[in-house]
Amino acid sequence: QVQLVESGGGLAQAGGSLRLSCAASGTIFSINFMGWYRQAPGKQRELVAGITSTGRTTYTDFVMGRFTISSDNAKSTVHLQMSRLEPEDTAVYYCNVVASIYSGSALYNYWGQGTQVTVSS
């Protein structure tokens, strides 16, 4: 069993910053990918940013240049530094980890419980 614990959400003003963190624990053999998704009311969940085990990053267009994803593989943690926040960034942010639980196993998809980010104008 793999658990993801998120922290760092909250309220920020437009133009401000927040930092999200997610720590993975449990039966993890190897992490393949760590990322952040978000879901605003009435909208589908969408990828915000992701990072592979080799450090390759991906960002969706609407956060490019404003958000930075980083990870600490030794600690199985991933962070999302969010700067120049906009009201449109308001959503529940979910941590996502793709990992194997033993050598040669399939990859499994795990989700955090979500953390609310609210940006006021």
PDB file of C-alpha atoms in Angstrom:
ATOM      1  CA  GLN A   1       0.000   0.000   0.000  1.00  0.00           C
ATOM      2  CA  VAL A   2       1.243   3.444  -0.939  1.00  0.00           C
ATOM      3  CA  GLN A   3       0.163   6.626   0.831  1.00  0.00           C
ATOM      4  CA  LEU A   4       0.551  10.174  -0.440  1.00  0.00           C
ATOM      5  CA  VAL A   5       0.391  13.067   1.997  1.00  0.00           C
ATOM      6  CA  GLU A   6       0.024  16.549   0.566  1.00  0.00           C
ATOM      7  CA  SER A   7       0.650  19.850   2.261  1.00  0.00           C
ATOM      8  CA  GLY A   8       0.993  23.518   1.478  1.00  0.00           C
ATOM      9  CA  GLY A   9      -2.328  24.527  -0.027  1.00  0.00           C
ATOM     10  CA  GLY A  10      -4.257  27.548   1.140  1.00  0.00           C
ATOM     11  CA  LEU A  11      -5.226  31.069   0.234  1.00  0.00           C
ATOM     12  CA  ALA A  12      -3.082  33.493  -1.728  1.00  0.00           C
ATOM     13  CA  GLN A  13      -3.591  36.796  -3.443  1.00  0.00           C
ATOM     14  CA  ALA A  14      -3.150  37.201  -7.166  1.00  0.00           C
ATOM     15  CA  GLY A  15       0.524  37.607  -7.919  1.00  0.00           C
ATOM     16  CA  GLY A  16       1.508  35.718  -4.790  1.00  0.00           C
ATOM     17  CA  SER A  17       3.138  32.351  -4.257  1.00  0.00           C
ATOM     18  CA  LEU A  18       2.418  28.999  -2.659  1.00  0.00           C
ATOM     19  CA  ARG A  19       4.433  25.810  -2.394  1.00  0.00           C
ATOM     20  CA  LEU A  20       2.838  22.381  -2.448  1.00  0.00           C
ATOM     21  CA  SER A  21       4.573  19.272  -1.187  1.00  0.00           C
ATOM     22  CA  CYS A  22       3.724  15.603  -1.427  1.00  0.00           C
ATOM     23  CA  ALA A  23       5.433  12.769   0.397  1.00  0.00           C
ATOM     24  CA  ALA A  24       5.001   9.171  -0.686  1.00  0.00           C
ATOM     25  CA  SER A  25       5.394   6.298   1.739  1.00  0.00           C
ATOM     26  CA  GLY A  26       4.636   2.617   1.949  1.00  0.00           C
ATOM     27  CA  THR A  27       5.580  -0.293  -0.252  1.00  0.00           C
ATOM     28  CA  ILE A  28       7.441   1.428  -3.052  1.00  0.00           C
ATOM     29  CA  PHE A  29      10.119  -0.251  -5.108  1.00  0.00           C
ATOM     30  CA  SER A  30      10.671   2.462  -7.679  1.00  0.00           C
ATOM     31  CA  ILE A  31       8.943   5.701  -8.593  1.00  0.00           C
ATOM     32  CA  ASN A  32       8.567   6.288 -12.301  1.00  0.00           C
ATOM     33  CA  PHE A  33       6.739   9.618 -12.290  1.00  0.00           C
ATOM     34  CA  MET A  34       5.515  12.227  -9.830  1.00  0.00           C
ATOM     35  CA  GLY A  35       3.153  14.995 -10.758  1.00  0.00           C
ATOM     36  CA  TRP A  36       0.473  17.460  -9.818  1.00  0.00           C
ATOM     37  CA  TYR A  37      -3.009  17.648 -11.275  1.00  0.00           C
ATOM     38  CA  ARG A  38      -5.761  20.085 -10.484  1.00  0.00           C
ATOM     39  CA  GLN A  39      -9.523  20.148 -10.697  1.00  0.00           C
ATOM     40  CA  ALA A  40     -11.592  23.292 -10.619  1.00  0.00           C
ATOM     41  CA  PRO A  41     -15.347  23.189  -9.917  1.00  0.00           C
ATOM     42  CA  GLY A  42     -17.238  21.918 -12.932  1.00  0.00           C
ATOM     43  CA  LYS A  43     -14.064  21.042 -14.812  1.00  0.00           C
ATOM     44  CA  GLN A  44     -12.120  17.882 -15.479  1.00  0.00           C
ATOM     45  CA  ARG A  45      -8.944  17.043 -13.648  1.00  0.00           C
ATOM     46  CA  GLU A  46      -5.944  18.216 -15.649  1.00  0.00           C
ATOM     47  CA  LEU A  47      -2.207  17.779 -15.499  1.00  0.00           C
ATOM     48  CA  VAL A  48      -0.322  20.807 -14.175  1.00  0.00           C
ATOM     49  CA  ALA A  49       3.262  19.546 -14.036  1.00  0.00           C
ATOM     50  CA  GLY A  50       5.174  16.308 -13.816  1.00  0.00           C
ATOM     51  CA  ILE A  51       8.676  14.996 -13.298  1.00  0.00           C
ATOM     52  CA  THR A  52      10.152  11.626 -14.145  1.00  0.00           C
ATOM     53  CA  SER A  53      12.640   9.640 -12.124  1.00  0.00           C
ATOM     54  CA  THR A  54      15.383  10.928 -14.422  1.00  0.00           C
ATOM     55  CA  GLY A  55      14.436  14.537 -13.760  1.00  0.00           C
ATOM     56  CA  ARG A  56      12.644  15.257 -16.997  1.00  0.00           C
ATOM     57  CA  THR A  57       9.883  17.781 -16.408  1.00  0.00           C
ATOM     58  CA  THR A  58       6.694  18.654 -18.213  1.00  0.00           C
ATOM     59  CA  TYR A  59       4.380  21.608 -17.721  1.00  0.00           C
ATOM     60  CA  THR A  60       1.057  22.491 -19.137  1.00  0.00           C
ATOM     61  CA  ASP A  61       0.955  25.734 -21.083  1.00  0.00           C
ATOM     62  CA  PHE A  62      -1.021  27.742 -18.570  1.00  0.00           C
ATOM     63  CA  VAL A  63       1.620  27.371 -15.838  1.00  0.00           C
ATOM     64  CA  MET A  64       4.765  27.508 -17.950  1.00  0.00           C
ATOM     65  CA  GLY A  65       7.147  30.035 -16.493  1.00  0.00           C
ATOM     66  CA  ARG A  66       5.116  30.442 -13.285  1.00  0.00           C
ATOM     67  CA  PHE A  67       5.260  27.021 -11.641  1.00  0.00           C
ATOM     68  CA  THR A  68       8.280  24.841 -10.953  1.00  0.00           C
ATOM     69  CA  ILE A  69       8.186  21.172 -10.091  1.00  0.00           C
ATOM     70  CA  SER A  70      11.001  19.430  -8.248  1.00  0.00           C
ATOM     71  CA  SER A  71      11.509  16.117  -6.535  1.00  0.00           C
ATOM     72  CA  ASP A  72      13.713  14.437  -3.974  1.00  0.00           C
ATOM     73  CA  ASN A  73      13.901  10.832  -5.078  1.00  0.00           C
ATOM     74  CA  ALA A  74      15.662   9.720  -1.914  1.00  0.00           C
ATOM     75  CA  LYS A  75      12.762  11.051   0.162  1.00  0.00           C
ATOM     76  CA  SER A  76      10.035  10.185  -2.369  1.00  0.00           C
ATOM     77  CA  THR A  77       8.765  13.729  -2.275  1.00  0.00           C
ATOM     78  CA  VAL A  78       7.632  16.142  -4.936  1.00  0.00           C
ATOM     79  CA  HIS A  79       7.143  19.872  -4.671  1.00  0.00           C
ATOM     80  CA  LEU A  80       5.311  22.420  -6.756  1.00  0.00           C
ATOM     81  CA  GLN A  81       6.447  26.006  -6.378  1.00  0.00           C
ATOM     82  CA  MET A  82       3.668  28.228  -7.655  1.00  0.00           C
ATOM     83  CA  SER A  83       4.442  31.869  -8.380  1.00  0.00           C
ATOM     84  CA  ARG A  84       2.544  34.727  -9.991  1.00  0.00           C
ATOM     85  CA  LEU A  85      -0.662  33.019  -9.031  1.00  0.00           C
ATOM     86  CA  GLU A  86      -3.848  33.942 -10.856  1.00  0.00           C
ATOM     87  CA  PRO A  87      -7.471  33.526  -9.773  1.00  0.00           C
ATOM     88  CA  GLU A  88      -7.770  30.936 -12.558  1.00  0.00           C
ATOM     89  CA  ASP A  89      -5.323  28.764 -10.626  1.00  0.00           C
ATOM     90  CA  THR A  90      -7.982  28.195  -7.975  1.00  0.00           C
ATOM     91  CA  ALA A  91      -8.624  24.458  -7.757  1.00  0.00           C
ATOM     92  CA  VAL A  92      -8.053  21.341  -5.733  1.00  0.00           C
ATOM     93  CA  TYR A  93      -4.528  20.139  -6.452  1.00  0.00           C
ATOM     94  CA  TYR A  94      -3.806  16.418  -6.417  1.00  0.00           C
ATOM     95  CA  CYS A  95      -0.464  14.697  -6.116  1.00  0.00           C
ATOM     96  CA  ASN A  96       0.034  11.750  -8.453  1.00  0.00           C
ATOM     97  CA  VAL A  97       2.688   9.056  -8.258  1.00  0.00           C
ATOM     98  CA  VAL A  98       3.312   6.246 -10.697  1.00  0.00           C
ATOM     99  CA  ALA A  99       5.373   3.528  -9.083  1.00  0.00           C
ATOM    100  CA  SER A 100       6.187  -0.136  -8.981  1.00  0.00           C
ATOM    101  CA  ILE A 101       5.827  -1.983  -5.693  1.00  0.00           C
ATOM    102  CA  TYR A 102       8.409  -4.712  -6.356  1.00  0.00           C
ATOM    103  CA  SER A 103      11.025  -5.512  -8.954  1.00  0.00           C
ATOM    104  CA  GLY A 104       9.363  -6.360 -12.245  1.00  0.00           C
ATOM    105  CA  SER A 105       5.877  -5.407 -11.118  1.00  0.00           C
ATOM    106  CA  ALA A 106       3.466  -3.359 -13.145  1.00  0.00           C
ATOM    107  CA  LEU A 107       3.288   0.366 -12.610  1.00  0.00           C
ATOM    108  CA  TYR A 108       0.517   1.569 -10.353  1.00  0.00           C
ATOM    109  CA  ASN A 109      -1.144   4.956 -10.202  1.00  0.00           C
ATOM    110  CA  TYR A 110      -1.595   6.587  -6.785  1.00  0.00           C
ATOM    111  CA  TRP A 111      -3.385   9.788  -5.801  1.00  0.00           C
ATOM    112  CA  GLY A 112      -3.256  12.102  -2.852  1.00  0.00           C
ATOM    113  CA  GLN A 113      -6.382  13.335  -1.100  1.00  0.00           C
ATOM    114  CA  GLY A 114      -6.141  16.771  -2.672  1.00  0.00           C
ATOM    115  CA  THR A 115      -5.315  20.185  -1.268  1.00  0.00           C
ATOM    116  CA  GLN A 116      -7.301  23.338  -1.920  1.00  0.00           C
ATOM    117  CA  VAL A 117      -5.591  26.328  -3.516  1.00  0.00           C
ATOM    118  CA  THR A 118      -7.613  29.530  -3.629  1.00  0.00           C
ATOM    119  CA  VAL A 119      -6.310  32.665  -5.323  1.00  0.00           C
ATOM    120  CA  SER A 120      -8.151  35.910  -4.690  1.00  0.00           C
ATOM    121  CA  SER A 121      -8.104  38.831  -7.098  1.00  0.00           C
TER     122      SER A 121
END
